[in-house]
């Protein structure tokens, strides 16, 4: 059995800043959905790009969303998970969009136009690590390049 411990907000922020893909959870009239997404970080917010006609574009505005990233090492029975919860806003201010484009624009892997930028402020950030004696950021399979 491995021990677990909570990650600090700073540790969670470090892992969030290093990643490129995660999942966002939202509620719709037909029930909850979990969607894979590429993301970026701006201050204490997660940024996503989508289309206005996607589930996120249709039901995400002003919705309480949860965003998660994680990694597991099945062989060594260790891993970590970070979750961010916040009320989503759609970014439509041109100066804010220009700032995002200059600093760290989310780059979706999926084809097609994804012009709607969704910001999830970090109202709540939680993280857990299972297994002692290792640092999650030293074992990331991929890291975002500056």
mmCIF file of C-alpha atoms in Angstrom, residues 4-111:
data_model
loop_
_atom_site.group_PDB
_atom_site.id
_atom_site.type_symbol
_atom_site.label_atom_id
_atom_site.label_comp_id
_atom_site.label_asym_id
_atom_site.label_seq_id
_atom_site.Cartn_x
_atom_site.Cartn_y
_atom_site.Cartn_z
ATOM 1 C CA UNK A 4 -1.225 9.565 -0.221
ATOM 2 C CA UNK A 5 -0.864 13.232 0.520
ATOM 3 C CA UNK A 6 -2.403 16.475 -0.648
ATOM 4 C CA UNK A 7 -0.409 18.652 -3.030
ATOM 5 C CA UNK A 8 -0.006 22.332 -2.178
ATOM 6 C CA UNK A 9 -1.510 24.999 -4.398
ATOM 7 C CA UNK A 10 2.022 25.791 -5.615
ATOM 8 C CA UNK A 11 2.680 22.145 -6.511
ATOM 9 C CA UNK A 12 -0.658 21.983 -8.333
ATOM 10 C CA UNK A 13 0.167 25.190 -10.234
ATOM 11 C CA UNK A 14 3.555 23.773 -11.259
ATOM 12 C CA UNK A 15 1.944 20.621 -12.662
ATOM 13 C CA UNK A 16 -0.794 22.610 -14.418
ATOM 14 C CA UNK A 17 1.786 24.890 -16.038
ATOM 15 C CA UNK A 18 3.764 21.900 -17.338
ATOM 16 C CA UNK A 19 0.904 20.127 -19.100
ATOM 17 C CA UNK A 20 -0.752 20.307 -22.495
ATOM 18 C CA UNK A 21 -3.886 18.129 -22.259
ATOM 19 C CA UNK A 22 -6.529 17.327 -19.676
ATOM 20 C CA UNK A 23 -10.256 16.866 -19.240
ATOM 21 C CA UNK A 24 -13.067 19.264 -18.504
ATOM 22 C CA UNK A 25 -16.304 18.163 -16.852
ATOM 23 C CA UNK A 26 -19.586 19.994 -17.330
ATOM 24 C CA UNK A 27 -23.286 19.408 -16.828
ATOM 25 C CA UNK A 28 -25.767 19.479 -19.685
ATOM 26 C CA UNK A 29 -29.517 18.874 -19.824
ATOM 27 C CA UNK A 30 -28.751 15.245 -20.756
ATOM 28 C CA UNK A 31 -26.320 14.751 -17.861
ATOM 29 C CA UNK A 32 -22.623 15.206 -17.090
ATOM 30 C CA UNK A 33 -19.948 15.051 -19.787
ATOM 31 C CA UNK A 34 -16.167 14.764 -19.562
ATOM 32 C CA UNK A 35 -14.312 16.131 -22.581
ATOM 33 C CA UNK A 36 -10.623 15.781 -23.474
ATOM 34 C CA UNK A 37 -9.062 19.175 -24.216
ATOM 35 C CA UNK A 38 -5.772 20.925 -24.815
ATOM 36 C CA UNK A 39 -5.201 23.841 -22.494
ATOM 37 C CA UNK A 40 -2.925 26.600 -21.380
ATOM 38 C CA UNK A 41 -2.518 28.493 -18.127
ATOM 39 C CA UNK A 42 -2.861 32.259 -17.722
ATOM 40 C CA UNK A 43 -2.165 33.447 -14.200
ATOM 41 C CA UNK A 44 -4.540 31.440 -12.049
ATOM 42 C CA UNK A 45 -6.857 30.344 -14.861
ATOM 43 C CA UNK A 46 -7.058 27.444 -17.269
ATOM 44 C CA UNK A 47 -7.727 28.466 -20.878
ATOM 45 C CA UNK A 48 -9.420 26.250 -23.465
ATOM 46 C CA UNK A 49 -10.370 26.797 -27.107
ATOM 47 C CA UNK A 50 -13.499 25.307 -28.599
ATOM 48 C CA UNK A 51 -16.305 26.057 -31.040
ATOM 49 C CA UNK A 52 -19.481 27.924 -30.158
ATOM 50 C CA UNK A 53 -21.477 24.825 -31.151
ATOM 51 C CA UNK A 54 -19.611 22.285 -29.003
ATOM 52 C CA UNK A 55 -20.966 21.020 -25.679
ATOM 53 C CA UNK A 56 -18.549 23.358 -23.924
ATOM 54 C CA UNK A 57 -19.539 26.276 -26.146
ATOM 55 C CA UNK A 58 -23.236 25.578 -25.702
ATOM 56 C CA UNK A 59 -23.368 24.856 -21.960
ATOM 57 C CA UNK A 60 -20.113 26.262 -20.567
ATOM 58 C CA UNK A 61 -20.843 29.979 -20.273
ATOM 59 C CA UNK A 62 -21.128 30.960 -16.595
ATOM 60 C CA UNK A 63 -21.206 27.256 -15.674
ATOM 61 C CA UNK A 64 -19.328 25.738 -12.775
ATOM 62 C CA UNK A 65 -16.711 23.539 -14.504
ATOM 63 C CA UNK A 66 -14.093 21.112 -13.285
ATOM 64 C CA UNK A 67 -10.793 20.650 -15.128
ATOM 65 C CA UNK A 68 -8.429 17.767 -14.340
ATOM 66 C CA UNK A 69 -4.968 16.545 -15.255
ATOM 67 C CA UNK A 70 -3.240 13.473 -13.920
ATOM 68 C CA UNK A 71 -0.548 10.890 -14.480
ATOM 69 C CA UNK A 72 -0.162 7.335 -13.226
ATOM 70 C CA UNK A 73 2.806 4.991 -13.047
ATOM 71 C CA UNK A 74 1.073 1.624 -12.892
ATOM 72 C CA UNK A 75 4.278 -0.386 -12.494
ATOM 73 C CA UNK A 76 5.378 1.541 -9.403
ATOM 74 C CA UNK A 77 1.818 2.120 -8.143
ATOM 75 C CA UNK A 78 2.179 5.868 -7.867
ATOM 76 C CA UNK A 79 0.650 8.907 -9.457
ATOM 77 C CA UNK A 80 -0.956 12.275 -8.996
ATOM 78 C CA UNK A 81 -4.072 14.221 -9.922
ATOM 79 C CA UNK A 82 -4.862 17.941 -9.958
ATOM 80 C CA UNK A 83 -8.371 19.377 -10.271
ATOM 81 C CA UNK A 84 -9.448 22.984 -10.777
ATOM 82 C CA UNK A 85 -12.994 24.172 -10.244
ATOM 83 C CA UNK A 86 -14.348 27.542 -11.275
ATOM 84 C CA UNK A 87 -17.120 29.421 -13.043
ATOM 85 C CA UNK A 88 -16.303 29.595 -16.746
ATOM 86 C CA UNK A 89 -16.277 32.816 -18.714
ATOM 87 C CA UNK A 90 -16.018 33.216 -22.462
ATOM 88 C CA UNK A 91 -13.231 35.604 -23.387
ATOM 89 C CA UNK A 92 -14.389 38.143 -25.967
ATOM 90 C CA UNK A 93 -12.386 41.248 -25.026
ATOM 91 C CA UNK A 94 -9.993 41.903 -27.928
ATOM 92 C CA UNK A 95 -7.136 43.160 -25.741
ATOM 93 C CA UNK A 96 -7.426 40.079 -23.504
ATOM 94 C CA UNK A 97 -7.491 37.796 -26.565
ATOM 95 C CA UNK A 98 -4.386 39.567 -27.909
ATOM 96 C CA UNK A 99 -2.638 39.074 -24.549
ATOM 97 C CA UNK A 100 -3.510 35.354 -24.603
ATOM 98 C CA UNK A 101 -2.239 35.019 -28.188
ATOM 99 C CA UNK A 102 1.074 36.655 -27.196
ATOM 100 C CA UNK A 103 1.668 34.770 -23.965
ATOM 101 C CA UNK A 104 0.302 31.223 -24.048
ATOM 102 C CA UNK A 105 -2.559 30.506 -26.394
ATOM 103 C CA UNK A 106 -4.234 27.082 -26.077
ATOM 104 C CA UNK A 107 -3.458 25.010 -29.186
ATOM 105 C CA UNK A 108 -6.135 22.367 -29.878
ATOM 106 C CA UNK A 109 -5.012 19.169 -31.555
ATOM 107 C CA UNK A 110 -8.413 18.606 -33.158
ATOM 108 C CA UNK A 111 -8.929 20.019 -36.637
#
